[in-house]
Amino acid sequence: MANGQWYPPEWPERIRALAEGTLTPVPARRAATVLLLKDSPDPSSGPAVHMLRRRASMAFAGGAYAYPGGGVDPRDDDHQIRWAGPTRAWWAERLGVDERGAQAIVCAAVRETYEEAGVLLAGPTPDSVVGDTTGEDWESDRAALVARDLSFAEFLDRRGLVLRSDLLGAWTRWITPEFESRRYDTWFFVAALPEGQRTRNASTEADRTVWIRPHEAADGYDKGELMMMPPTIATLRQLFPYDTAAEVLAAAPARDMTPVLARARLVDDEIILAWPGHDEFTKRIPTAPTGGGPA
């Protein structure tokens, strides 16, 4: 393949069906993902980002590199959540949802980062962060969160912790194309690795995790060595101008959060699939079935 763009073989047929009106789009489930960053000794090389490789057996984007993240838990809007940083009203305006939805999305970002990377953006006070989160006691709670035996509000309450929403920056928002069988409305956040904490592969969905600089990851994608979905490689390229994690976080409030949604349209004998503002992902697909899609 020319690059590492994730492109399932069933897409052309589903796109044709959507264009013909025979495919009804499934609702997009709300989700959150976090670009976890850490600075390198050489600031000129820029911060590194934590990425995981999804197991090849996964139904959605198997084998692709991504960031820690996942769907919103219905209990993520629990009113008991202990909260620090910008208000829920502020986040609601920033994310383009109501206040309950804003809390749920921010909580999902923090919870999923802990579930999949072992990193927790919370502390005992509004201006502190927990240190090392390894050990049997922490792992027991993390496993209960993954199994949904424990809600995030219950977890924070049990630990006497406050969610640090101020440690997150909203970066971008992408919605899975309407022709996909699994769809997500995903908010991408940025955050710096808290001092004293460390990442680990805590996800059952990943077979590998890496700290990698955005330029290196993008180079691997361009060579076809690292497979990624469009929003992943797009966000990596957006990190190129920044030398530190603090610079990335400082830039977040000015980021446009208008959702990016791929559109398919018929032009002559082709279906053109395009992501607005991201021309590199444009695909041209013959309208007549060819027995399989491009790789």
PDB file of C-alpha atoms in Angstrom, residues 53-190:
ATOM      1  CA  ARG A  53      -1.571  -0.988  18.318  1.00  0.00           C
ATOM      2  CA  ARG A  54      -4.996  -2.578  18.223  1.00  0.00           C
ATOM      3  CA  ARG A  55      -4.982  -6.368  18.083  1.00  0.00           C
ATOM      4  CA  ALA A  56      -5.461  -7.764  14.589  1.00  0.00           C
ATOM      5  CA  SER A  57      -8.477  -9.709  15.860  1.00  0.00           C
ATOM      6  CA  MET A  58     -10.373  -6.514  16.746  1.00  0.00           C
ATOM      7  CA  ALA A  59     -13.527  -5.994  14.694  1.00  0.00           C
ATOM      8  CA  PHE A  60     -12.887  -2.259  14.369  1.00  0.00           C
ATOM      9  CA  ALA A  61      -9.512  -1.071  12.997  1.00  0.00           C
ATOM     10  CA  GLY A  62      -7.629  -4.245  13.884  1.00  0.00           C
ATOM     11  CA  GLY A  63      -3.855  -3.753  13.533  1.00  0.00           C
ATOM     12  CA  ALA A  64      -4.128   0.046  13.443  1.00  0.00           C
ATOM     13  CA  TYR A  65      -2.210   2.378  15.743  1.00  0.00           C
ATOM     14  CA  ALA A  66      -4.380   4.629  17.887  1.00  0.00           C
ATOM     15  CA  TYR A  67      -4.512   6.503  21.192  1.00  0.00           C
ATOM     16  CA  PRO A  68      -6.045   5.341  24.485  1.00  0.00           C
ATOM     17  CA  GLY A  69      -9.784   5.874  24.318  1.00  0.00           C
ATOM     18  CA  GLY A  70     -13.217   4.372  24.047  1.00  0.00           C
ATOM     19  CA  GLY A  71     -16.943   4.870  24.310  1.00  0.00           C
ATOM     20  CA  VAL A  72     -18.791   6.878  26.937  1.00  0.00           C
ATOM     21  CA  ASP A  73     -20.121   4.824  29.847  1.00  0.00           C
ATOM     22  CA  PRO A  74     -23.759   5.808  30.618  1.00  0.00           C
ATOM     23  CA  ARG A  75     -22.622   6.388  34.221  1.00  0.00           C
ATOM     24  CA  ASP A  76     -19.959   8.910  33.148  1.00  0.00           C
ATOM     25  CA  ASP A  77     -22.509  11.698  33.628  1.00  0.00           C
ATOM     26  CA  ASP A  78     -23.074  10.691  37.268  1.00  0.00           C
ATOM     27  CA  HIS A  79     -23.727  13.832  39.324  1.00  0.00           C
ATOM     28  CA  GLN A  80     -21.421  12.569  42.071  1.00  0.00           C
ATOM     29  CA  ILE A  81     -18.267  13.113  40.008  1.00  0.00           C
ATOM     30  CA  ARG A  82     -15.802  15.252  41.965  1.00  0.00           C
ATOM     31  CA  TRP A  83     -14.562  17.913  39.554  1.00  0.00           C
ATOM     32  CA  ALA A  84     -11.701  20.439  39.254  1.00  0.00           C
ATOM     33  CA  GLY A  85     -10.823  22.844  36.467  1.00  0.00           C
ATOM     34  CA  PRO A  86     -13.152  24.565  33.981  1.00  0.00           C
ATOM     35  CA  THR A  87     -16.825  24.197  34.840  1.00  0.00           C
ATOM     36  CA  ARG A  88     -19.157  21.759  33.151  1.00  0.00           C
ATOM     37  CA  ALA A  89     -20.816  24.752  31.478  1.00  0.00           C
ATOM     38  CA  TRP A  90     -17.456  25.812  30.025  1.00  0.00           C
ATOM     39  CA  TRP A  91     -16.815  22.313  28.724  1.00  0.00           C
ATOM     40  CA  ALA A  92     -20.341  22.095  27.307  1.00  0.00           C
ATOM     41  CA  GLU A  93     -19.711  25.176  25.186  1.00  0.00           C
ATOM     42  CA  ARG A  94     -16.259  23.959  24.153  1.00  0.00           C
ATOM     43  CA  LEU A  95     -17.437  20.479  23.143  1.00  0.00           C
ATOM     44  CA  GLY A  96     -20.746  21.537  21.609  1.00  0.00           C
ATOM     45  CA  VAL A  97     -22.977  19.458  23.912  1.00  0.00           C
ATOM     46  CA  ASP A  98     -25.071  19.969  27.056  1.00  0.00           C
ATOM     47  CA  GLU A  99     -23.506  19.915  30.535  1.00  0.00           C
ATOM     48  CA  ARG A 100     -24.307  16.269  31.264  1.00  0.00           C
ATOM     49  CA  GLY A 101     -22.851  15.300  27.925  1.00  0.00           C
ATOM     50  CA  ALA A 102     -19.752  17.394  28.577  1.00  0.00           C
ATOM     51  CA  GLN A 103     -19.109  15.684  31.910  1.00  0.00           C
ATOM     52  CA  ALA A 104     -19.622  12.269  30.332  1.00  0.00           C
ATOM     53  CA  ILE A 105     -17.161  12.979  27.507  1.00  0.00           C
ATOM     54  CA  VAL A 106     -14.480  14.442  29.792  1.00  0.00           C
ATOM     55  CA  CYS A 107     -14.926  11.569  32.252  1.00  0.00           C
ATOM     56  CA  ALA A 108     -14.658   9.066  29.419  1.00  0.00           C
ATOM     57  CA  ALA A 109     -11.357  10.634  28.340  1.00  0.00           C
ATOM     58  CA  VAL A 110      -9.899  10.390  31.859  1.00  0.00           C
ATOM     59  CA  ARG A 111     -11.361   6.948  32.587  1.00  0.00           C
ATOM     60  CA  GLU A 112     -10.263   5.376  29.305  1.00  0.00           C
ATOM     61  CA  THR A 113      -6.727   6.756  29.692  1.00  0.00           C
ATOM     62  CA  TYR A 114      -6.529   5.058  33.071  1.00  0.00           C
ATOM     63  CA  GLU A 115      -8.109   1.836  31.833  1.00  0.00           C
ATOM     64  CA  GLU A 116      -5.869   1.483  28.766  1.00  0.00           C
ATOM     65  CA  ALA A 117      -2.629   3.226  29.753  1.00  0.00           C
ATOM     66  CA  GLY A 118      -2.632   3.162  33.559  1.00  0.00           C
ATOM     67  CA  VAL A 119      -2.397   6.965  33.694  1.00  0.00           C
ATOM     68  CA  LEU A 120      -4.858   8.841  35.911  1.00  0.00           C
ATOM     69  CA  LEU A 121      -5.624  12.558  35.534  1.00  0.00           C
ATOM     70  CA  ALA A 122      -6.983  12.991  39.046  1.00  0.00           C
ATOM     71  CA  GLY A 123      -5.705  13.939  42.469  1.00  0.00           C
ATOM     72  CA  PRO A 124      -6.653  14.181  46.156  1.00  0.00           C
ATOM     73  CA  THR A 125      -7.076  17.969  45.812  1.00  0.00           C
ATOM     74  CA  PRO A 126      -8.038  20.286  42.912  1.00  0.00           C
ATOM     75  CA  ASP A 127      -4.374  21.241  42.416  1.00  0.00           C
ATOM     76  CA  SER A 128      -2.637  17.868  42.831  1.00  0.00           C
ATOM     77  CA  VAL A 129      -2.252  14.641  40.849  1.00  0.00           C
ATOM     78  CA  VAL A 130      -1.778  11.091  42.111  1.00  0.00           C
ATOM     79  CA  GLY A 131       1.677   9.582  41.761  1.00  0.00           C
ATOM     80  CA  ASP A 132       2.452   5.950  40.923  1.00  0.00           C
ATOM     81  CA  THR A 133      -0.752   4.067  40.071  1.00  0.00           C
ATOM     82  CA  THR A 134       0.799   0.601  39.827  1.00  0.00           C
ATOM     83  CA  GLY A 135       0.317  -2.174  42.373  1.00  0.00           C
ATOM     84  CA  GLU A 136      -2.326  -4.777  43.151  1.00  0.00           C
ATOM     85  CA  ASP A 137      -4.733  -2.365  44.851  1.00  0.00           C
ATOM     86  CA  TRP A 138      -4.776   0.052  41.902  1.00  0.00           C
ATOM     87  CA  GLU A 139      -4.943  -2.795  39.417  1.00  0.00           C
ATOM     88  CA  SER A 140      -7.974  -4.273  41.163  1.00  0.00           C
ATOM     89  CA  ASP A 141      -9.865  -0.990  40.787  1.00  0.00           C
ATOM     90  CA  ARG A 142      -8.739  -0.567  37.187  1.00  0.00           C
ATOM     91  CA  ALA A 143      -9.961  -4.066  36.303  1.00  0.00           C
ATOM     92  CA  ALA A 144     -13.319  -3.328  37.972  1.00  0.00           C
ATOM     93  CA  LEU A 145     -13.651  -0.178  35.846  1.00  0.00           C
ATOM     94  CA  VAL A 146     -12.897  -2.132  32.664  1.00  0.00           C
ATOM     95  CA  ALA A 147     -15.470  -4.784  33.605  1.00  0.00           C
ATOM     96  CA  ARG A 148     -17.986  -1.996  34.400  1.00  0.00           C
ATOM     97  CA  ASP A 149     -18.379  -3.456  37.895  1.00  0.00           C
ATOM     98  CA  LEU A 150     -17.344  -0.037  39.207  1.00  0.00           C
ATOM     99  CA  SER A 151     -18.407   3.351  37.876  1.00  0.00           C
ATOM    100  CA  PHE A 152     -15.881   6.137  37.523  1.00  0.00           C
ATOM    101  CA  ALA A 153     -17.753   8.219  40.106  1.00  0.00           C
ATOM    102  CA  GLU A 154     -17.591   5.325  42.576  1.00  0.00           C
ATOM    103  CA  PHE A 155     -13.890   4.882  41.849  1.00  0.00           C
ATOM    104  CA  LEU A 156     -13.109   8.542  42.500  1.00  0.00           C
ATOM    105  CA  ASP A 157     -15.221   8.562  45.644  1.00  0.00           C
ATOM    106  CA  ARG A 158     -13.593   5.404  47.002  1.00  0.00           C
ATOM    107  CA  ARG A 159     -10.157   6.897  46.436  1.00  0.00           C
ATOM    108  CA  GLY A 160     -11.083  10.377  47.594  1.00  0.00           C
ATOM    109  CA  LEU A 161      -9.997  11.810  44.244  1.00  0.00           C
ATOM    110  CA  VAL A 162     -10.965  14.835  42.183  1.00  0.00           C
ATOM    111  CA  LEU A 163     -11.083  14.660  38.370  1.00  0.00           C
ATOM    112  CA  ARG A 164      -8.636  17.215  36.916  1.00  0.00           C
ATOM    113  CA  SER A 165     -10.418  18.486  33.824  1.00  0.00           C
ATOM    114  CA  ASP A 166      -7.872  21.321  33.635  1.00  0.00           C
ATOM    115  CA  LEU A 167      -5.201  18.798  32.636  1.00  0.00           C
ATOM    116  CA  LEU A 168      -7.047  18.140  29.367  1.00  0.00           C
ATOM    117  CA  GLY A 169      -7.220  20.226  26.217  1.00  0.00           C
ATOM    118  CA  ALA A 170      -9.934  19.603  23.616  1.00  0.00           C
ATOM    119  CA  TRP A 171      -8.133  19.230  20.281  1.00  0.00           C
ATOM    120  CA  THR A 172     -10.485  18.019  17.533  1.00  0.00           C
ATOM    121  CA  ARG A 173     -13.627  16.010  16.842  1.00  0.00           C
ATOM    122  CA  TRP A 174     -14.184  13.322  14.207  1.00  0.00           C
ATOM    123  CA  ILE A 175     -17.315  11.341  13.383  1.00  0.00           C
ATOM    124  CA  THR A 176     -17.088   7.919  11.750  1.00  0.00           C
ATOM    125  CA  PRO A 177     -18.445   8.002   8.158  1.00  0.00           C
ATOM    126  CA  GLU A 178     -22.136   7.192   7.717  1.00  0.00           C
ATOM    127  CA  PHE A 179     -21.410   4.059   5.688  1.00  0.00           C
ATOM    128  CA  GLU A 180     -19.456   2.370   8.518  1.00  0.00           C
ATOM    129  CA  SER A 181     -21.125  -0.440  10.469  1.00  0.00           C
ATOM    130  CA  ARG A 182     -19.569   0.796  13.738  1.00  0.00           C
ATOM    131  CA  ARG A 183     -19.739   4.550  14.208  1.00  0.00           C
ATOM    132  CA  TYR A 184     -18.276   6.869  16.827  1.00  0.00           C
ATOM    133  CA  ASP A 185     -18.573  10.576  17.514  1.00  0.00           C
ATOM    134  CA  THR A 186     -15.113  11.035  19.022  1.00  0.00           C
ATOM    135  CA  TRP A 187     -13.621  13.993  20.850  1.00  0.00           C
ATOM    136  CA  PHE A 188      -9.804  14.039  20.780  1.00  0.00           C
ATOM    137  CA  PHE A 189      -8.038  15.537  23.806  1.00  0.00           C
ATOM    138  CA  VAL A 190      -4.401  16.312  24.588  1.00  0.00           C
TER     139      VAL A 190
END
